[in-house]
PDB file of C-alpha atoms and ligand atoms in Angstrom:
ATOM      1  CA  UNK A   1     121.457 100.224  90.998  1.00 96.00           C
ATOM      2  CA  UNK A   2     122.303 102.444  93.903  1.00 98.00           C
ATOM      3  CA  UNK A   3     119.860 101.912  96.754  1.00 98.00           C
ATOM      4  CA  UNK A   4     119.535 103.603 100.156  1.00 98.00           C
ATOM      5  CA  UNK A   5     117.881 101.912 103.094  1.00 98.00           C
ATOM      6  CA  UNK A   6     116.536 104.671 105.341  1.00 98.00           C
ATOM      7  CA  UNK A   7     116.986 103.193 108.767  1.00 97.00           C
ATOM      8  CA  UNK A   8     118.168 104.411 112.138  1.00 95.00           C
ATOM      9  CA  UNK A   9     120.208 101.305 112.831  1.00 95.00           C
ATOM     10  CA  UNK A  10     122.251  99.299 110.349  1.00 96.00           C
ATOM     11  CA  UNK A  11     122.378  96.344 112.743  1.00 97.00           C
ATOM     12  CA  UNK A  12     118.634  95.691 112.733  1.00 97.00           C
ATOM     13  CA  UNK A  13     117.736  92.357 111.144  1.00 98.00           C
ATOM     14  CA  UNK A  14     115.488  93.840 108.440  1.00 98.00           C
ATOM     15  CA  UNK A  15     118.047  96.492 107.505  1.00 98.00           C
ATOM     16  CA  UNK A  16     120.891  93.963 107.343  1.00 98.00           C
ATOM     17  CA  UNK A  17     118.830  91.585 105.221  1.00 98.00           C
ATOM     18  CA  UNK A  18     117.916  94.317 102.712  1.00 98.00           C
ATOM     19  CA  UNK A  19     121.575  95.297 102.357  1.00 98.00           C
ATOM     20  CA  UNK A  20     122.619  91.659 101.971  1.00 98.00           C
ATOM     21  CA  UNK A  21     119.886  90.863  99.425  1.00 98.00           C
ATOM     22  CA  UNK A  22     120.706  94.001  97.415  1.00 98.00           C
ATOM     23  CA  UNK A  23     124.437  93.353  97.338  1.00 98.00           C
ATOM     24  CA  UNK A  24     123.865  89.730  96.397  1.00 98.00           C
ATOM     25  CA  UNK A  25     122.040  91.000  93.328  1.00 98.00           C
ATOM     26  CA  UNK A  26     124.909  93.302  92.381  1.00 98.00           C
ATOM     27  CA  UNK A  27     123.472  96.574  93.702  1.00 98.00           C
ATOM     28  CA  UNK A  28     125.232  99.112  95.850  1.00 98.00           C
ATOM     29  CA  UNK A  29     123.276  99.522  99.069  1.00 98.00           C
ATOM     30  CA  UNK A  30     123.890 102.229 101.698  1.00 98.00           C
ATOM     31  CA  UNK A  31     122.201 102.519 105.073  1.00 98.00           C
ATOM     32  CA  UNK A  32     121.294 106.137 105.771  1.00 98.00           C
ATOM     33  CA  UNK A  33     120.151 107.195 109.219  1.00 97.00           C
ATOM     34  CA  UNK A  34     116.925 109.058 108.478  1.00 96.00           C
ATOM     35  CA  UNK A  35     117.142 111.212 111.570  1.00 96.00           C
ATOM     36  CA  UNK A  36     120.622 112.447 110.624  1.00 97.00           C
ATOM     37  CA  UNK A  37     119.558 113.611 107.162  1.00 97.00           C
ATOM     38  CA  UNK A  38     119.083 117.349 106.715  1.00 97.00           C
ATOM     39  CA  UNK A  39     118.072 119.381 103.729  1.00 92.00           C
ATOM     40  CA  UNK A  40     117.678 122.770 102.168  1.00 85.00           C
ATOM     41  CA  UNK A  41     114.000 122.767 101.368  1.00 81.00           C
ATOM     42  CA  UNK A  42     114.042 126.139  99.628  1.00 82.00           C
ATOM     43  CA  UNK A  43     116.671 125.286  97.038  1.00 77.00           C
ATOM     44  CA  UNK A  44     115.335 124.891  93.501  1.00 81.00           C
ATOM     45  CA  UNK A  45     117.577 121.850  93.215  1.00 85.00           C
ATOM     46  CA  UNK A  46     116.348 119.750  96.127  1.00 87.00           C
ATOM     47  CA  UNK A  47     118.919 117.522  97.782  1.00 91.00           C
ATOM     48  CA  UNK A  48     119.440 115.640 101.010  1.00 95.00           C
ATOM     49  CA  UNK A  49     122.610 116.268 103.006  1.00 96.00           C
ATOM     50  CA  UNK A  50     124.245 113.804 105.329  1.00 96.00           C
ATOM     51  CA  UNK A  51     127.328 114.231 107.450  1.00 95.00           C
ATOM     52  CA  UNK A  52     128.539 117.339 105.600  1.00 96.00           C
ATOM     53  CA  UNK A  53     127.911 116.248 102.011  1.00 95.00           C
ATOM     54  CA  UNK A  54     124.969 115.921  99.648  1.00 94.00           C
ATOM     55  CA  UNK A  55     123.866 112.312  99.272  1.00 96.00           C
ATOM     56  CA  UNK A  56     124.499 110.742  95.858  1.00 94.00           C
ATOM     57  CA  UNK A  57     121.656 110.288  93.421  1.00 93.00           C
ATOM     58  CA  UNK A  58     120.044 107.050  94.500  1.00 97.00           C
ATOM     59  CA  UNK A  59     117.916 105.052  92.088  1.00 97.00           C
ATOM     60  CA  UNK A  60     115.690 103.945  94.937  1.00 98.00           C
ATOM     61  CA  UNK A  61     115.137 104.361  98.652  1.00 98.00           C
ATOM     62  CA  UNK A  62     113.621 101.839 101.034  1.00 98.00           C
ATOM     63  CA  UNK A  63     112.100 103.722 103.972  1.00 98.00           C
ATOM     64  CA  UNK A  64     112.141 101.840 107.270  1.00 97.00           C
ATOM     65  CA  UNK A  65     110.479 104.517 109.346  1.00 94.00           C
ATOM     66  CA  UNK A  66     109.675 103.664 112.959  1.00 88.00           C
ATOM     67  CA  UNK A  67     106.333 104.811 114.364  1.00 84.00           C
ATOM     68  CA  UNK A  68     108.013 107.258 116.752  1.00 85.00           C
ATOM     69  CA  UNK A  69     109.768 109.148 113.948  1.00 91.00           C
ATOM     70  CA  UNK A  70     106.982 109.219 111.347  1.00 92.00           C
ATOM     71  CA  UNK A  71     106.870 113.007 111.107  1.00 93.00           C
ATOM     72  CA  UNK A  72     110.549 113.643 110.369  1.00 96.00           C
ATOM     73  CA  UNK A  73     111.006 110.358 108.514  1.00 97.00           C
ATOM     74  CA  UNK A  74     108.239 111.059 106.014  1.00 97.00           C
ATOM     75  CA  UNK A  75     109.612 114.552 105.305  1.00 96.00           C
ATOM     76  CA  UNK A  76     112.948 112.996 104.400  1.00 97.00           C
ATOM     77  CA  UNK A  77     111.192 110.543 102.073  1.00 97.00           C
ATOM     78  CA  UNK A  78     109.242 113.466 100.570  1.00 96.00           C
ATOM     79  CA  UNK A  79     112.493 115.297  99.871  1.00 95.00           C
ATOM     80  CA  UNK A  80     113.799 112.240  97.977  1.00 96.00           C
ATOM     81  CA  UNK A  81     110.540 112.193  95.998  1.00 95.00           C
ATOM     82  CA  UNK A  82     111.061 115.868  95.086  1.00 92.00           C
ATOM     83  CA  UNK A  83     114.471 114.888  93.754  1.00 92.00           C
ATOM     84  CA  UNK A  84     112.753 112.314  91.556  1.00 93.00           C
ATOM     85  CA  UNK A  85     114.103 109.361  93.548  1.00 96.00           C
ATOM     86  CA  UNK A  86     111.917 106.273  93.579  1.00 97.00           C
ATOM     87  CA  UNK A  87     110.696 105.205  97.018  1.00 97.00           C
ATOM     88  CA  UNK A  88     109.176 101.738  97.402  1.00 98.00           C
ATOM     89  CA  UNK A  89     106.580 103.292  99.708  1.00 98.00           C
ATOM     90  CA  UNK A  90     105.648 106.892  99.076  1.00 97.00           C
ATOM     91  CA  UNK A  91     105.646 109.426 101.900  1.00 97.00           C
ATOM     92  CA  UNK A  92     101.888 110.084 101.685  1.00 96.00           C
ATOM     93  CA  UNK A  93     101.123 106.384 101.886  1.00 97.00           C
ATOM     94  CA  UNK A  94     103.374 105.977 104.935  1.00 97.00           C
ATOM     95  CA  UNK A  95     101.692 108.889 106.737  1.00 95.00           C
ATOM     96  CA  UNK A  96      98.270 107.552 105.810  1.00 93.00           C
ATOM     97  CA  UNK A  97      99.036 104.097 107.204  1.00 93.00           C
ATOM     98  CA  UNK A  98     100.455 105.480 110.463  1.00 90.00           C
ATOM     99  CA  UNK A  99      97.098 106.908 111.453  1.00 87.00           C
ATOM    100  CA  UNK A 100      95.058 103.890 112.578  1.00 85.00           C
ATOM    101  CA  UNK A 101      91.787 105.738 112.363  1.00 87.00           C
ATOM    102  CA  UNK A 102      92.453 107.193 108.934  1.00 91.00           C
ATOM    103  CA  UNK A 103      93.491 103.736 107.714  1.00 93.00           C
ATOM    104  CA  UNK A 104      90.336 102.089 109.005  1.00 93.00           C
ATOM    105  CA  UNK A 105      88.165 104.814 107.489  1.00 94.00           C
ATOM    106  CA  UNK A 106      89.822 104.296 104.103  1.00 96.00           C
ATOM    107  CA  UNK A 107      89.575 100.496 104.266  1.00 97.00           C
ATOM    108  CA  UNK A 108      85.961 100.688 105.340  1.00 95.00           C
ATOM    109  CA  UNK A 109      85.130 103.010 102.445  1.00 96.00           C
ATOM    110  CA  UNK A 110      86.520 100.370 100.077  1.00 96.00           C
ATOM    111  CA  UNK A 111      84.331  97.708 101.656  1.00 95.00           C
ATOM    112  CA  UNK A 112      87.256  95.744 103.121  1.00 98.00           C
ATOM    113  CA  UNK A 113      86.216  93.539 106.057  1.00 97.00           C
ATOM    114  CA  UNK A 114      87.129  94.788 109.523  1.00 96.00           C
ATOM    115  CA  UNK A 115      85.836  94.415 113.068  1.00 96.00           C
ATOM    116  CA  UNK A 116      82.999  96.791 113.958  1.00 96.00           C
ATOM    117  CA  UNK A 117      84.861  99.810 115.258  1.00 96.00           C
ATOM    118  CA  UNK A 118      83.918 102.956 117.127  1.00 95.00           C
ATOM    119  CA  UNK A 119      86.128 105.954 117.640  1.00 92.00           C
ATOM    120  CA  UNK A 120      85.877 108.522 120.385  1.00 90.00           C
ATOM    121  CA  UNK A 121      87.700 111.175 122.321  1.00 88.00           C
ATOM    122  CA  UNK A 122      85.278 112.338 124.968  1.00 87.00           C
ATOM    123  CA  UNK A 123      81.922 110.624 124.564  1.00 85.00           C
ATOM    124  CA  UNK A 124      79.102 111.668 126.908  1.00 89.00           C
ATOM    125  CA  UNK A 125      77.349 108.351 126.391  1.00 92.00           C
ATOM    126  CA  UNK A 126      80.001 105.670 126.902  1.00 92.00           C
ATOM    127  CA  UNK A 127      77.361 102.943 127.111  1.00 93.00           C
ATOM    128  CA  UNK A 128      76.096 103.920 123.658  1.00 94.00           C
ATOM    129  CA  UNK A 129      79.620 103.853 122.222  1.00 94.00           C
ATOM    130  CA  UNK A 130      79.991 100.270 123.476  1.00 96.00           C
ATOM    131  CA  UNK A 131      76.487  99.229 122.382  1.00 95.00           C
ATOM    132  CA  UNK A 132      77.187 100.570 118.913  1.00 94.00           C
ATOM    133  CA  UNK A 133      79.887  97.988 118.229  1.00 96.00           C
ATOM    134  CA  UNK A 134      77.734  95.158 119.572  1.00 96.00           C
ATOM    135  CA  UNK A 135      78.324  95.415 123.339  1.00 96.00           C
ATOM    136  CA  UNK A 136      80.868  93.677 125.603  1.00 97.00           C
ATOM    137  CA  UNK A 137      83.228  91.931 125.227  1.00 98.00           C
ATOM    138  CA  UNK A 138      85.049  94.679 123.327  1.00 98.00           C
ATOM    139  CA  UNK A 139      88.654  95.497 122.561  1.00 97.00           C
ATOM    140  CA  UNK A 140      89.696  99.024 123.496  1.00 96.00           C
ATOM    141  CA  UNK A 141      92.761 100.537 121.843  1.00 92.00           C
ATOM    142  CA  UNK A 142      94.749 103.680 122.274  1.00 87.00           C
ATOM    143  CA  UNK A 143      95.014 105.239 118.839  1.00 81.00           C
ATOM    144  CA  UNK A 144      98.742 105.811 119.291  1.00 75.00           C
ATOM    145  CA  UNK A 145      99.576 102.325 120.586  1.00 70.00           C
ATOM    146  CA  UNK A 146     101.958  99.843 118.974  1.00 72.00           C
ATOM    147  CA  UNK A 147     103.280  96.323 119.665  1.00 77.00           C
ATOM    148  CA  UNK A 148     100.139  95.479 121.593  1.00 78.00           C
ATOM    149  CA  UNK A 149     100.662  98.175 124.211  1.00 83.00           C
ATOM    150  CA  UNK A 150      97.450 100.074 124.847  1.00 88.00           C
ATOM    151  CA  UNK A 151      95.236  97.241 123.564  1.00 93.00           C
ATOM    152  CA  UNK A 152      92.878  95.930 126.236  1.00 95.00           C
ATOM    153  CA  UNK A 153      90.138  93.309 126.245  1.00 97.00           C
ATOM    154  CA  UNK A 154      87.113  94.320 128.319  1.00 97.00           C
ATOM    155  CA  UNK A 155      84.996  91.257 129.062  1.00 96.00           C
ATOM    156  CA  UNK A 156      82.051  93.094 130.578  1.00 97.00           C
ATOM    157  CA  UNK A 157      80.185  96.321 130.004  1.00 96.00           C
ATOM    158  CA  UNK A 158      81.319  97.627 133.411  1.00 96.00           C
ATOM    159  CA  UNK A 159      85.023  96.947 132.730  1.00 97.00           C
ATOM    160  CA  UNK A 160      84.687  98.502 129.284  1.00 97.00           C
ATOM    161  CA  UNK A 161      83.187 101.658 130.752  1.00 95.00           C
ATOM    162  CA  UNK A 162      85.918 101.868 133.400  1.00 95.00           C
ATOM    163  CA  UNK A 163      88.713 101.480 130.839  1.00 95.00           C
ATOM    164  CA  UNK A 164      87.197 104.041 128.489  1.00 94.00           C
ATOM    165  CA  UNK A 165      86.838 106.473 131.406  1.00 93.00           C
ATOM    166  CA  UNK A 166      90.482 105.916 132.339  1.00 92.00           C
ATOM    167  CA  UNK A 167      91.642 106.544 128.749  1.00 90.00           C
ATOM    168  CA  UNK A 168      89.423 109.643 128.619  1.00 88.00           C
ATOM    169  CA  UNK A 169      91.177 110.891 131.731  1.00 89.00           C
ATOM    170  CA  UNK A 170      94.455 110.660 129.807  1.00 88.00           C
ATOM    171  CA  UNK A 171      92.946 112.833 127.073  1.00 88.00           C
ATOM    172  CA  UNK A 172      93.572 110.046 124.541  1.00 87.00           C
ATOM    173  CA  UNK A 173      91.866 109.111 121.296  1.00 88.00           C
ATOM    174  CA  UNK A 174      90.382 105.644 121.588  1.00 90.00           C
ATOM    175  CA  UNK A 175      89.106 102.887 119.342  1.00 92.00           C
ATOM    176  CA  UNK A 176      86.409 100.553 120.625  1.00 96.00           C
ATOM    177  CA  UNK A 177      86.206  97.380 118.614  1.00 96.00           C
ATOM    178  CA  UNK A 178      84.100  94.256 118.429  1.00 97.00           C
ATOM    179  CA  UNK A 179      86.120  91.385 119.960  1.00 98.00           C
ATOM    180  CA  UNK A 180      86.702  88.628 117.421  1.00 98.00           C
ATOM    181  CA  UNK A 181      86.684  85.743 119.871  1.00 97.00           C
ATOM    182  CA  UNK A 182      86.750  82.994 117.261  1.00 97.00           C
ATOM    183  CA  UNK A 183      90.197  84.200 116.116  1.00 98.00           C
ATOM    184  CA  UNK A 184      91.397  82.382 119.251  1.00 97.00           C
ATOM    185  CA  UNK A 185      94.239  84.764 120.071  1.00 97.00           C
ATOM    186  CA  UNK A 186      95.732  84.379 116.599  1.00 98.00           C
ATOM    187  CA  UNK A 187      96.126  86.685 113.654  1.00 97.00           C
ATOM    188  CA  UNK A 188      97.610  86.369 110.186  1.00 98.00           C
ATOM    189  CA  UNK A 189     100.415  88.637 109.013  1.00 98.00           C
ATOM    190  CA  UNK A 190     100.459  88.893 105.216  1.00 98.00           C
ATOM    191  CA  UNK A 191     103.543  90.407 103.639  1.00 98.00           C
ATOM    192  CA  UNK A 192     102.506  92.187 100.457  1.00 98.00           C
ATOM    193  CA  UNK A 193     105.121  93.253  97.909  1.00 98.00           C
ATOM    194  CA  UNK A 194     104.115  94.783  94.600  1.00 98.00           C
ATOM    195  CA  UNK A 195     100.468  93.737  94.844  1.00 98.00           C
ATOM    196  CA  UNK A 196     101.222  90.098  95.732  1.00 98.00           C
ATOM    197  CA  UNK A 197     101.242  88.265  99.051  1.00 98.00           C
ATOM    198  CA  UNK A 198     104.820  86.948  99.079  1.00 98.00           C
ATOM    199  CA  UNK A 199     104.739  85.387 102.557  1.00 98.00           C
ATOM    200  CA  UNK A 200     102.244  84.817 105.340  1.00 98.00           C
ATOM    201  CA  UNK A 201     102.483  83.652 108.925  1.00 98.00           C
ATOM    202  CA  UNK A 202     100.101  82.921 111.729  1.00 98.00           C
ATOM    203  CA  UNK A 203     100.902  84.501 115.072  1.00 98.00           C
ATOM    204  CA  UNK A 204      99.466  82.800 118.127  1.00 98.00           C
ATOM    205  CA  UNK A 205      99.214  84.503 121.499  1.00 97.00           C
ATOM    206  CA  UNK A 206     100.454  82.566 124.540  1.00 96.00           C
ATOM    207  CA  UNK A 207      97.822  80.981 126.808  1.00 95.00           C
ATOM    208  CA  UNK A 208      95.791  83.513 128.727  1.00 93.00           C
ATOM    209  CA  UNK A 209      96.611  86.328 126.293  1.00 95.00           C
ATOM    210  CA  UNK A 210      94.524  87.533 123.338  1.00 96.00           C
ATOM    211  CA  UNK A 211      97.198  89.712 121.724  1.00 96.00           C
ATOM    212  CA  UNK A 212      99.311  87.785 119.250  1.00 96.00           C
ATOM    213  CA  UNK A 213     102.143  90.337 118.931  1.00 91.00           C
ATOM    214  CA  UNK A 214     105.527  88.604 118.859  1.00 87.00           C
ATOM    215  CA  UNK A 215     106.696  91.308 121.297  1.00 86.00           C
ATOM    216  CA  UNK A 216     104.051  90.009 123.713  1.00 89.00           C
ATOM    217  CA  UNK A 217     105.314  86.454 123.534  1.00 91.00           C
ATOM    218  CA  UNK A 218     103.335  85.311 120.493  1.00 94.00           C
ATOM    219  CA  UNK A 219     104.704  82.480 118.360  1.00 96.00           C
ATOM    220  CA  UNK A 220     104.820  82.442 114.561  1.00 97.00           C
ATOM    221  CA  UNK A 221     104.159  79.580 112.165  1.00 97.00           C
ATOM    222  CA  UNK A 222     103.617  79.038 108.474  1.00 96.00           C
ATOM    223  CA  UNK A 223     100.018  79.377 107.289  1.00 98.00           C
ATOM    224  CA  UNK A 224      98.097  78.709 104.096  1.00 97.00           C
ATOM    225  CA  UNK A 225      95.880  81.596 103.069  1.00 98.00           C
ATOM    226  CA  UNK A 226      92.421  81.178 101.626  1.00 98.00           C
ATOM    227  CA  UNK A 227      91.862  82.975  98.314  1.00 98.00           C
ATOM    228  CA  UNK A 228      89.604  85.427 100.147  1.00 98.00           C
ATOM    229  CA  UNK A 229      92.315  86.219 102.701  1.00 98.00           C
ATOM    230  CA  UNK A 230      94.832  86.747  99.935  1.00 98.00           C
ATOM    231  CA  UNK A 231      92.448  89.074  98.109  1.00 98.00           C
ATOM    232  CA  UNK A 232      91.707  91.027 101.291  1.00 98.00           C
ATOM    233  CA  UNK A 233      95.417  91.585 101.999  1.00 98.00           C
ATOM    234  CA  UNK A 234      96.081  92.732  98.430  1.00 98.00           C
ATOM    235  CA  UNK A 235      93.073  95.086  98.473  1.00 98.00           C
ATOM    236  CA  UNK A 236      94.145  96.567 101.797  1.00 98.00           C
ATOM    237  CA  UNK A 237      97.680  97.249 100.493  1.00 98.00           C
ATOM    238  CA  UNK A 238      96.263  98.806  97.348  1.00 98.00           C
ATOM    239  CA  UNK A 239      93.831 100.983  99.286  1.00 98.00           C
ATOM    240  CA  UNK A 240      96.665 102.293 101.427  1.00 97.00           C
ATOM    241  CA  UNK A 241      98.831 102.863  98.351  1.00 97.00           C
ATOM    242  CA  UNK A 242     101.686 100.785  99.789  1.00 98.00           C
ATOM    243  CA  UNK A 243     103.918  98.659  97.523  1.00 98.00           C
ATOM    244  CA  UNK A 244     105.385  96.907 100.522  1.00 98.00           C
ATOM    245  CA  UNK A 245     103.503  96.325 103.757  1.00 98.00           C
ATOM    246  CA  UNK A 246     102.336  93.886 106.389  1.00 98.00           C
ATOM    247  CA  UNK A 247      98.574  93.401 106.517  1.00 98.00           C
ATOM    248  CA  UNK A 248      97.232  91.932 109.759  1.00 97.00           C
ATOM    249  CA  UNK A 249      94.065  89.896 109.456  1.00 98.00           C
ATOM    250  CA  UNK A 250      91.779  88.219 111.992  1.00 98.00           C
ATOM    251  CA  UNK A 251      89.967  85.031 110.960  1.00 98.00           C
ATOM    252  CA  UNK A 252      86.351  85.715 111.888  1.00 98.00           C
ATOM    253  CA  UNK A 253      83.083  83.873 111.299  1.00 98.00           C
ATOM    254  CA  UNK A 254      82.263  86.642 108.824  1.00 96.00           C
ATOM    255  CA  UNK A 255      85.434  86.225 106.799  1.00 97.00           C
ATOM    256  CA  UNK A 256      88.826  87.912 106.973  1.00 98.00           C
ATOM    257  CA  UNK A 257      88.935  91.160 108.940  1.00 98.00           C
ATOM    258  CA  UNK A 258      91.787  93.618 108.591  1.00 97.00           C
ATOM    259  CA  UNK A 259      93.136  95.055 111.832  1.00 95.00           C
ATOM    260  CA  UNK A 260      96.037  97.135 110.619  1.00 93.00           C
ATOM    261  CA  UNK A 261      98.461  97.769 107.790  1.00 96.00           C
ATOM    262  CA  UNK A 262     102.134  98.299 108.626  1.00 95.00           C
ATOM    263  CA  UNK A 263     104.339 100.219 106.167  1.00 97.00           C
ATOM    264  CA  UNK A 264     107.656  99.067 107.733  1.00 96.00           C
ATOM    265  CA  UNK A 265     106.970  95.407 108.451  1.00 96.00           C
ATOM    266  CA  UNK A 266     109.709  93.513 110.274  1.00 95.00           C
ATOM    267  CA  UNK A 267     111.332  90.759 108.210  1.00 97.00           C
ATOM    268  CA  UNK A 268     112.826  88.587 110.940  1.00 96.00           C
ATOM    269  CA  UNK A 269     109.661  86.830 112.130  1.00 95.00           C
ATOM    270  CA  UNK A 270     108.226  86.261 108.683  1.00 97.00           C
ATOM    271  CA  UNK A 271     111.469  85.047 107.093  1.00 98.00           C
ATOM    272  CA  UNK A 272     112.029  82.655 109.989  1.00 97.00           C
ATOM    273  CA  UNK A 273     108.441  81.328 109.936  1.00 97.00           C
ATOM    274  CA  UNK A 274     108.247  80.884 106.166  1.00 98.00           C
ATOM    275  CA  UNK A 275     111.868  80.285 105.167  1.00 98.00           C
ATOM    276  CA  UNK A 276     111.318  82.778 102.345  1.00 98.00           C
ATOM    277  CA  UNK A 277     113.753  85.374 101.074  1.00 98.00           C
ATOM    278  CA  UNK A 278     111.373  88.309 101.569  1.00 98.00           C
ATOM    279  CA  UNK A 279     114.228  90.846 101.471  1.00 98.00           C
ATOM    280  CA  UNK A 280     115.263  89.437  98.091  1.00 98.00           C
ATOM    281  CA  UNK A 281     111.716  89.770  96.769  1.00 98.00           C
ATOM    282  CA  UNK A 282     111.623  93.399  97.902  1.00 98.00           C
ATOM    283  CA  UNK A 283     114.885  94.127  96.045  1.00 98.00           C
ATOM    284  CA  UNK A 284     113.617  92.279  92.951  1.00 98.00           C
ATOM    285  CA  UNK A 285     110.447  94.356  92.980  1.00 98.00           C
ATOM    286  CA  UNK A 286     112.487  97.567  93.227  1.00 98.00           C
ATOM    287  CA  UNK A 287     114.798  96.675  90.369  1.00 96.00           C
ATOM    288  CA  UNK A 288     111.716  95.991  88.243  1.00 96.00           C
ATOM    289  CA  UNK A 289     109.852  99.154  89.254  1.00 93.00           C
ATOM    290  CA  UNK A 290     112.343 101.906  90.096  1.00 90.00           C
ATOM    291  CA  UNK A 291     112.417 104.650  87.517  1.00 83.00           C
ATOM    292  CA  UNK A 292     113.253 108.287  88.147  1.00 77.00           C
ATOM    293  CA  UNK A 293     110.387 110.766  88.489  1.00 78.00           C
ATOM    294  CA  UNK A 294     107.786 108.040  88.864  1.00 73.00           C
ATOM    295  CA  UNK A 295     106.523 109.212  92.243  1.00 71.00           C
ATOM    296  CA  UNK A 296     102.825 109.866  91.810  1.00 69.00           C
ATOM    297  CA  UNK A 297     102.657 112.790  94.186  1.00 66.00           C
ATOM    298  CA  UNK A 298     106.150 114.234  93.520  1.00 62.00           C
ATOM    299  CA  UNK A 299     106.493 114.977  97.194  1.00 61.00           C
ATOM    300  CA  UNK A 300     103.165 116.798  97.458  1.00 60.00           C
ATOM    301  CA  UNK A 301     100.586 116.229 100.166  1.00 57.00           C
TER     302      UNK A 301
HETATM  303  P1  ADP B 401      99.148  97.012 117.836  1.00 65.76           P
HETATM  304  O1  ADP B 401      99.219  98.087 116.789  1.00 65.76           O
HETATM  305  O2  ADP B 401      99.587  97.488 119.168  1.00 65.76           O
HETATM  306  O3  ADP B 401      99.817  95.752 117.376  1.00 65.76           O
HETATM  307  P2  ADP B 401      96.636  95.706 117.263  1.00 65.76           P
HETATM  308  O4  ADP B 401      95.408  96.442 116.880  1.00 65.76           O
HETATM  309  O5  ADP B 401      97.369  95.025 116.179  1.00 65.76           O
HETATM  310  O6  ADP B 401      97.595  96.714 118.052  1.00 65.76           O
HETATM  311  O7  ADP B 401      96.258  94.649 118.395  1.00 65.76           O
HETATM  312  C1  ADP B 401      97.213  93.788 118.997  1.00 65.76           C
HETATM  313  C2  ADP B 401      96.737  92.328 118.976  1.00 65.76           C
HETATM  314  O8  ADP B 401      95.532  92.175 119.717  1.00 65.76           O
HETATM  315  C3  ADP B 401      96.410  91.824 117.583  1.00 65.76           C
HETATM  316  O9  ADP B 401      97.549  91.319 116.940  1.00 65.76           O
HETATM  317  C4  ADP B 401      95.369  90.727 117.862  1.00 65.76           C
HETATM  318  O10 ADP B 401      95.990  89.495 118.189  1.00 65.76           O
HETATM  319  C5  ADP B 401      94.648  91.255 119.093  1.00 65.76           C
HETATM  320  N1  ADP B 401      93.423  91.978 118.691  1.00 65.76           N
HETATM  321  C6  ADP B 401      93.354  93.292 118.346  1.00 65.76           C
HETATM  322  N2  ADP B 401      92.102  93.662 118.017  1.00 65.76           N
HETATM  323  C7  ADP B 401      91.331  92.553 118.173  1.00 65.76           C
HETATM  324  C8  ADP B 401      89.931  92.280 117.986  1.00 65.76           C
HETATM  325  N3  ADP B 401      89.085  93.248 117.598  1.00 65.76           N
HETATM  326  N4  ADP B 401      89.492  91.021 118.214  1.00 65.76           N
HETATM  327  C9  ADP B 401      90.355  90.046 118.605  1.00 65.76           C
HETATM  328  N5  ADP B 401      91.677  90.230 118.810  1.00 65.76           N
HETATM  329  C10 ADP B 401      92.175  91.467 118.581  1.00 65.76           C
HETATM  330 MG1   MG B 402      99.392  94.823 115.593  1.00 65.76          MG
END
């Protein structure tokens, strides 16, 4: 097969591993810088151009679209879909997962466990917004945040009000969430590929920190999932329509609670913590599933 990894940097661990795993299985794998792709969207024979030439007909693309380039990145993926190229994650599903609020609304509609969450832009009754998710302590998040930035724990009602007021002053959209204390500064990252959890790790925040992000100094270790956790991760991936994703779960007294679903999960941490060939499993899934013109939405939406 001829596979393209859509990535801005061929030296990134995840990108390198996908190329390596593909080549090891006898495929031809190119790294294409998403942001350098351009296209004639009016042509009746859609194509993607790169560096002066049309790209060859790939059997599959693997989008690795960073949060900051979601808008352009998903239009490139959509163009591939219009050409009938198989994408492991479809453009609509990527866009859907990038919007934290939209994701939580979808997961909640499907009855998937999640922390009690409020959403606001400019509430007149901040105290009611906090009360509605069970009162302090609460976690307050900027809707656009990533890697733990913009995620704050407010221990008291007064602090919570002050933080929400500050965020309101920035004209930001905010999530106010029940604090899952019993998670103990840890969360579980489940890597789902093709409707199966292929690897899982526990991330533990350093002492004095509640955010377990590896970028914030969290440490990763191997973890055994309960059947309920496994089911929750699979359901979350299915609800989002993602064939490959990272589902982040908090262990709460009321069962597994999904925090977020990531459509371009990093492979370095999870491969190191589990010793599993996740990149290889992604390639295996693609070679089993990739067929031309299989995209459900054909680049619509
Ligand atoms: P980001 O997208 O920036 O990673 P998250 O929503 O994943 O933001 O939050 C970052 C970290 O903060 C999580 O990995 C988790 O460890 C912790 N955290 C987030 N929400 C809660 C919560 N409601 N209760 C307990 N811990 C939380
Ligand atoms: Mg996170």
